């Protein structure tokens, strides 16, 4: 059965349940239902009938959200039979709905994956003048993450062990990462950047004493957006093209691609295969003007990355990694 043996973090499950509830409300409106709760089978029927409406990635998320909600309802004896039947129907037709073709990219596909040093410097100057309580934290993250490439949430649990930054992989469930943690060697970083790492970790630790990471991350996103808009007065290329915390991860990926092989780039980013970074992250040419990253990755982590290969003009295909040589 599709979805079998998968694991979800509590945060992912909470988000899925919320999304499924919104989808059920939309289904009720579009189906003309007036009942207080949308029947499970009607939600699945509406979902399967929504051909050529969403992109493939959106369909995957929506299907996962509905499945999560139905699996949760199966735990309730009063709703078990109805939820089980709907879940079986959902899993029996994995090819529906059909994805839309030729639609304008949405969400992450439209977000900026690159920025010039001039743009980053102007944004940094704006943050330097800000009185926001997270301004210094955001400014440190702005520069450091273009080198280290962490997911924003991974900074909340990162820790230093000597010159090694130990990062808990945020997407370690369902074999999406190449391990629970990854180790980044910072011994070749400039002394100023190494000092900034210690300062950033200290600022995050202090901020977490009075706020949750959700609140801190929201403040950082706001600061990036606000600073981008303000910096656009001096750097016109930022007009209507704000950067986000994730933009810095893309910059780090592009810089890494200049200096590392594909498996090392995947290990740096915490991916279980080379496919994601090569298909969805910024291209090496977008790192023009930036120096290659000086962050090192643990060779043992590189060995666990699954290689994907592509012939000229063909799509990426996965292959099993070679057995580790002991």
Coordinates of C-alpha atoms in Angstrom, one line a residue:
X1 CA 0.0 0.0 0.0
X2 CA 1.3 3.4 -0.9
X3 CA 2.4 5.3 2.2
X4 CA 3.2 2.1 4.1
X5 CA 6.0 2.2 6.6
X6 CA 6.4 5.9 6.4
X7 CA 7.2 8.1 9.3
X8 CA 6.2 11.7 10.0
X9 CA 7.4 14.2 12.5
X10 CA 4.8 15.7 14.8
X11 CA 5.1 19.0 13.0
X12 CA 4.6 17.4 9.6
X13 CA 1.5 15.5 10.9
X14 CA 0.1 18.7 12.3
X15 CA 0.6 20.5 9.0
X16 CA -1.0 17.6 7.1
X17 CA -4.0 17.5 9.3
X18 CA -4.5 21.3 8.9
X19 CA -4.1 21.0 5.1
X20 CA -6.5 18.1 4.9
X21 CA -9.1 20.0 6.9
X22 CA -8.8 22.9 4.4
X23 CA -9.1 20.5 1.5
X24 CA -12.3 19.0 3.0
X25 CA -13.8 22.5 3.4
X26 CA -13.0 23.3 -0.3
X27 CA -14.4 19.9 -1.4
X28 CA -17.7 20.7 0.5
X29 CA -18.0 24.1 -1.2
X30 CA -17.3 22.8 -4.7
X31 CA -19.5 19.7 -4.3
X32 CA -22.3 21.8 -2.8
X33 CA -22.5 19.9 0.4
X34 CA -24.3 21.5 3.4
X35 CA -23.4 18.9 6.1
X36 CA -21.3 20.0 9.0
X37 CA -18.5 17.5 8.2
X38 CA -17.5 16.4 4.7
X39 CA -17.8 12.6 4.3
X40 CA -14.5 10.9 3.8
X41 CA -15.5 9.3 0.6
X42 CA -16.6 12.6 -0.8
X43 CA -13.2 14.2 -0.1
X44 CA -11.5 11.3 -2.0
X45 CA -14.0 11.5 -4.8
X46 CA -13.4 15.3 -5.2
X47 CA -9.7 14.8 -5.0
X48 CA -9.6 12.1 -7.7
X49 CA -11.9 14.2 -9.9
X50 CA -9.6 17.3 -9.9
X51 CA -7.7 16.5 -13.0
X52 CA -5.4 19.1 -14.6
X53 CA -5.7 21.4 -11.7
X54 CA -2.5 21.1 -9.7
X55 CA 1.2 20.6 -10.4
X56 CA 2.6 17.1 -9.6
X57 CA 4.4 18.3 -6.4
X58 CA 1.1 19.8 -5.2
X59 CA -0.8 16.5 -5.9
X60 CA 1.8 14.6 -3.8
X61 CA 1.4 16.9 -0.9
X62 CA -2.4 16.9 -1.0
X63 CA -2.5 13.1 -1.3
X64 CA -0.2 12.7 1.6
X65 CA -2.3 15.2 3.7
X66 CA -5.5 13.4 3.0
X67 CA -3.9 10.0 3.7
X68 CA -2.6 11.3 7.0
X69 CA -6.0 12.5 8.0
X70 CA -7.7 9.2 7.1
X71 CA -5.1 7.2 8.9
X72 CA -5.7 9.3 12.0
X73 CA -9.4 8.8 11.7
X74 CA -8.9 5.0 11.4
X75 CA -7.8 5.1 15.0
X76 CA -11.3 6.2 16.0
X77 CA -13.6 3.1 16.4
X78 CA -16.6 5.2 15.4
X79 CA -15.0 6.3 12.1
X80 CA -12.8 3.3 11.4
X81 CA -15.0 1.7 8.7
X82 CA -15.7 4.8 6.7
X83 CA -12.1 6.1 7.0
X84 CA -10.7 2.7 6.0
X85 CA -12.9 2.5 3.0
X86 CA -11.9 6.0 1.9
X87 CA -8.2 5.2 2.5
X88 CA -8.4 2.1 0.4
X89 CA -10.0 4.0 -2.4
X90 CA -7.3 6.8 -2.2
X91 CA -4.5 4.2 -2.4
X92 CA -6.2 2.2 -5.1
X93 CA -6.0 5.1 -7.6
X94 CA -2.5 6.6 -7.2
X95 CA -2.5 8.1 -10.7
X96 CA -5.4 10.4 -10.1
X97 CA -5.8 13.3 -10.3
X98 CA -3.9 14.1 -13.5
X99 CA -1.4 16.9 -13.1
X100 CA -1.8 20.2 -15.0
X101 CA 0.5 20.8 -17.9
X102 CA 2.2 24.0 -18.9
X103 CA 1.0 25.9 -15.9
X104 CA 3.0 28.8 -14.4
X105 CA 5.3 27.5 -11.7
X106 CA 4.1 28.3 -8.1
X107 CA 5.5 28.4 -4.6
X108 CA 9.2 27.3 -4.4
X109 CA 9.6 27.2 -8.1
X110 CA 9.2 31.0 -8.2
X111 CA 11.3 31.9 -5.2
X112 CA 14.8 33.4 -5.7
X113 CA 17.6 30.9 -5.9
X114 CA 20.4 33.4 -6.3
X115 CA 21.6 36.8 -5.3
X116 CA 24.7 38.9 -6.1
X117 CA 27.2 39.9 -3.5
X118 CA 26.2 43.5 -4.1
X119 CA 22.6 42.7 -3.2
X120 CA 23.6 40.8 -0.1
X121 CA 25.8 43.6 1.1
X122 CA 23.1 46.2 0.8
X123 CA 20.6 43.9 2.6
X124 CA 23.3 43.4 5.3
X125 CA 23.7 47.1 5.7
X126 CA 19.9 47.6 6.1
X127 CA 19.8 44.8 8.8
X128 CA 22.8 46.5 10.5
X129 CA 20.7 49.6 11.0
X130 CA 17.6 47.8 12.1
X131 CA 16.5 47.9 15.8
X132 CA 14.5 44.6 15.5
X133 CA 15.4 42.1 18.2
X134 CA 16.4 39.5 15.6
X135 CA 18.2 41.8 13.3
X136 CA 21.7 40.8 14.3
X137 CA 20.7 37.1 14.2
X138 CA 19.3 37.5 10.7
X139 CA 22.4 39.4 9.5
X140 CA 24.7 36.6 10.8
X141 CA 22.5 34.0 9.1
X142 CA 22.4 36.0 5.9
X143 CA 26.2 35.6 5.4
X144 CA 26.9 32.3 7.1
X145 CA 24.2 30.3 5.4
X146 CA 25.5 31.3 1.9
X147 CA 28.6 29.3 3.0
X148 CA 27.1 26.5 5.1
X149 CA 23.7 25.9 3.4
X150 CA 21.6 24.8 6.4
X151 CA 17.9 24.7 6.3
X152 CA 16.7 27.5 8.5
X153 CA 15.2 25.2 11.1
X154 CA 18.5 23.3 11.4
X155 CA 20.2 26.3 13.0
X156 CA 17.9 25.8 16.1
X157 CA 19.6 22.6 17.1
X158 CA 23.1 22.9 15.5
X159 CA 26.1 22.8 17.8
X160 CA 29.8 23.2 17.6
X161 CA 32.3 20.4 18.5
X162 CA 35.7 22.0 18.0
X163 CA 35.8 23.1 14.4
X164 CA 32.9 20.7 13.4
X165 CA 29.4 21.9 13.1
X166 CA 27.0 19.1 14.0
X167 CA 23.7 19.5 12.2
X168 CA 20.6 17.5 12.8
X169 CA 19.0 16.8 9.4
X170 CA 15.6 18.3 9.3
X171 CA 14.3 15.8 6.7
X172 CA 15.7 12.6 8.0
X173 CA 12.3 10.7 7.9
X174 CA 11.4 8.3 5.1
X175 CA 15.0 8.1 3.9
X176 CA 15.1 11.6 2.6
X177 CA 18.4 12.4 4.3
X178 CA 21.7 10.4 4.3
X179 CA 21.5 10.1 8.1
X180 CA 20.2 11.6 11.3
X181 CA 23.0 14.2 11.4
X182 CA 25.7 15.6 9.2
X183 CA 29.1 17.0 10.2
X184 CA 30.5 20.2 8.5
X185 CA 34.2 20.9 8.8
X186 CA 34.7 24.6 9.4
X187 CA 38.5 24.5 9.9
X188 CA 39.1 26.3 6.5
X189 CA 36.6 29.1 7.2
X190 CA 37.9 32.6 7.5
X191 CA 38.4 33.5 11.2
X192 CA 35.8 36.2 11.0
X193 CA 33.2 33.7 9.7
X194 CA 34.2 31.1 12.3
X195 CA 33.6 33.7 15.0
X196 CA 30.2 34.6 13.5
X197 CA 29.2 30.9 13.8
X198 CA 29.8 31.0 17.5
X199 CA 28.0 34.3 17.8
X200 CA 25.0 33.1 15.8
X201 CA 24.7 29.9 17.9
X202 CA 24.8 31.9 21.1
X203 CA 22.2 34.4 19.8
X204 CA 19.9 31.5 18.8
X205 CA 20.3 29.9 22.2
X206 CA 19.5 33.1 24.0
X207 CA 16.5 33.8 21.8
X208 CA 15.1 30.3 22.4
X209 CA 14.9 31.0 26.1
X210 CA 12.0 33.5 25.6
X211 CA 10.6 32.5 22.2
X212 CA 9.9 29.4 20.1
X213 CA 11.8 28.7 16.9
X214 CA 8.6 29.2 15.0
X215 CA 8.4 32.8 16.3
X216 CA 12.1 33.3 15.6
X217 CA 12.0 32.0 12.1
X218 CA 8.9 34.2 11.3
X219 CA 10.9 37.2 12.5
X220 CA 13.9 36.3 10.3
X221 CA 11.7 35.8 7.3
X222 CA 10.1 39.2 7.9
X223 CA 13.5 40.8 8.2
X224 CA 14.8 39.3 5.0
X225 CA 11.7 40.5 3.1
X226 CA 11.7 43.9 4.7
X227 CA 15.4 44.4 4.2
X228 CA 15.2 43.3 0.6
X229 CA 12.5 45.8 -0.2
X230 CA 14.4 48.6 1.6
X231 CA 17.7 47.7 -0.1
X232 CA 15.9 47.8 -3.5
X233 CA 16.2 51.6 -3.4
X234 CA 19.9 51.3 -3.8
X235 CA 20.0 48.0 -5.7
X236 CA 17.2 48.0 -8.3
X237 CA 17.6 44.3 -9.1
X238 CA 15.9 43.6 -5.7
X239 CA 12.7 45.3 -6.8
X240 CA 9.9 42.6 -6.7
X241 CA 12.6 40.0 -6.2
X242 CA 13.0 39.7 -2.5
X243 CA 15.3 37.0 -1.0
X244 CA 14.3 34.6 1.7
X245 CA 16.3 32.5 4.2
X246 CA 16.1 29.6 1.8
X247 CA 17.8 31.7 -0.9
X248 CA 21.0 31.6 1.1
X249 CA 20.8 27.8 1.0
X250 CA 20.6 27.8 -2.7
X251 CA 23.6 30.1 -2.9
X252 CA 25.6 27.7 -0.8
X253 CA 24.5 24.9 -3.0
X254 CA 25.7 26.8 -6.1
X255 CA 29.0 27.6 -4.5
X256 CA 29.5 24.0 -3.4
X257 CA 28.8 22.8 -7.0
X258 CA 31.8 24.8 -8.2
X259 CA 34.2 23.1 -5.8
X260 CA 32.7 19.7 -5.0
X261 CA 31.5 16.6 -6.8
X262 CA 27.7 15.8 -6.8
X263 CA 27.9 13.4 -3.8
X264 CA 29.7 15.8 -1.7
X265 CA 27.2 18.6 -2.5
X266 CA 24.4 16.2 -1.4
X267 CA 26.2 15.4 1.8
X268 CA 26.7 19.1 2.5
X269 CA 23.0 19.8 2.1
X270 CA 21.8 16.7 3.9
X271 CA 20.3 14.8 1.0
X272 CA 20.2 11.1 0.6
X273 CA 20.9 11.2 -3.2
X274 CA 22.5 13.5 -5.7
X275 CA 19.2 14.0 -7.5
X276 CA 17.7 16.7 -5.4
X277 CA 20.6 19.2 -5.5
X278 CA 21.2 18.7 -9.2
X279 CA 17.6 19.0 -10.2
X280 CA 16.1 21.5 -7.8
X281 CA 18.9 23.7 -6.5
X282 CA 20.6 26.7 -8.0
X283 CA 23.0 26.0 -10.9
X284 CA 26.8 26.6 -10.5
X285 CA 26.6 29.6 -12.9
X286 CA 24.5 31.5 -10.4
X287 CA 27.5 31.6 -8.0
X288 CA 29.3 33.9 -10.4
X289 CA 31.1 36.5 -8.2
X290 CA 31.1 34.3 -5.2
X291 CA 34.1 32.2 -4.1
X292 CA 33.7 28.4 -3.9
X293 CA 32.5 27.3 -0.4
X294 CA 35.3 26.4 2.0
X295 CA 33.2 24.1 4.1
X296 CA 34.3 20.4 4.3
X297 CA 32.0 17.4 4.5
X298 CA 32.6 14.1 6.3
X299 CA 33.8 11.5 3.8
X300 CA 31.9 8.8 5.6
X301 CA 28.7 10.7 4.9
X302 CA 29.6 11.2 1.3
X303 CA 29.7 7.4 0.9
X304 CA 26.1 7.0 2.1
X305 CA 24.8 9.3 -0.7
X306 CA 23.0 7.5 -3.5
X307 CA 24.3 8.4 -6.9
X308 CA 22.0 9.3 -9.7
X309 CA 23.1 9.4 -13.3
X310 CA 21.8 11.1 -16.5
X311 CA 22.8 10.5 -20.1
X312 CA 22.8 13.5 -22.4
X313 CA 19.2 14.5 -23.0
X314 CA 17.7 11.9 -20.6
X315 CA 16.0 12.3 -17.3
X316 CA 17.8 11.5 -14.0
X317 CA 17.5 7.9 -12.9
X318 CA 18.5 6.4 -9.6
X319 CA 20.9 3.6 -9.1
X320 CA 21.8 1.7 -6.0
X321 CA 25.1 2.8 -4.5
X322 CA 28.1 0.6 -4.6
X323 CA 28.7 -1.5 -1.5
X324 CA 30.9 0.3 1.0
X325 CA 34.4 -1.1 1.0
X326 CA 35.4 -2.1 4.5

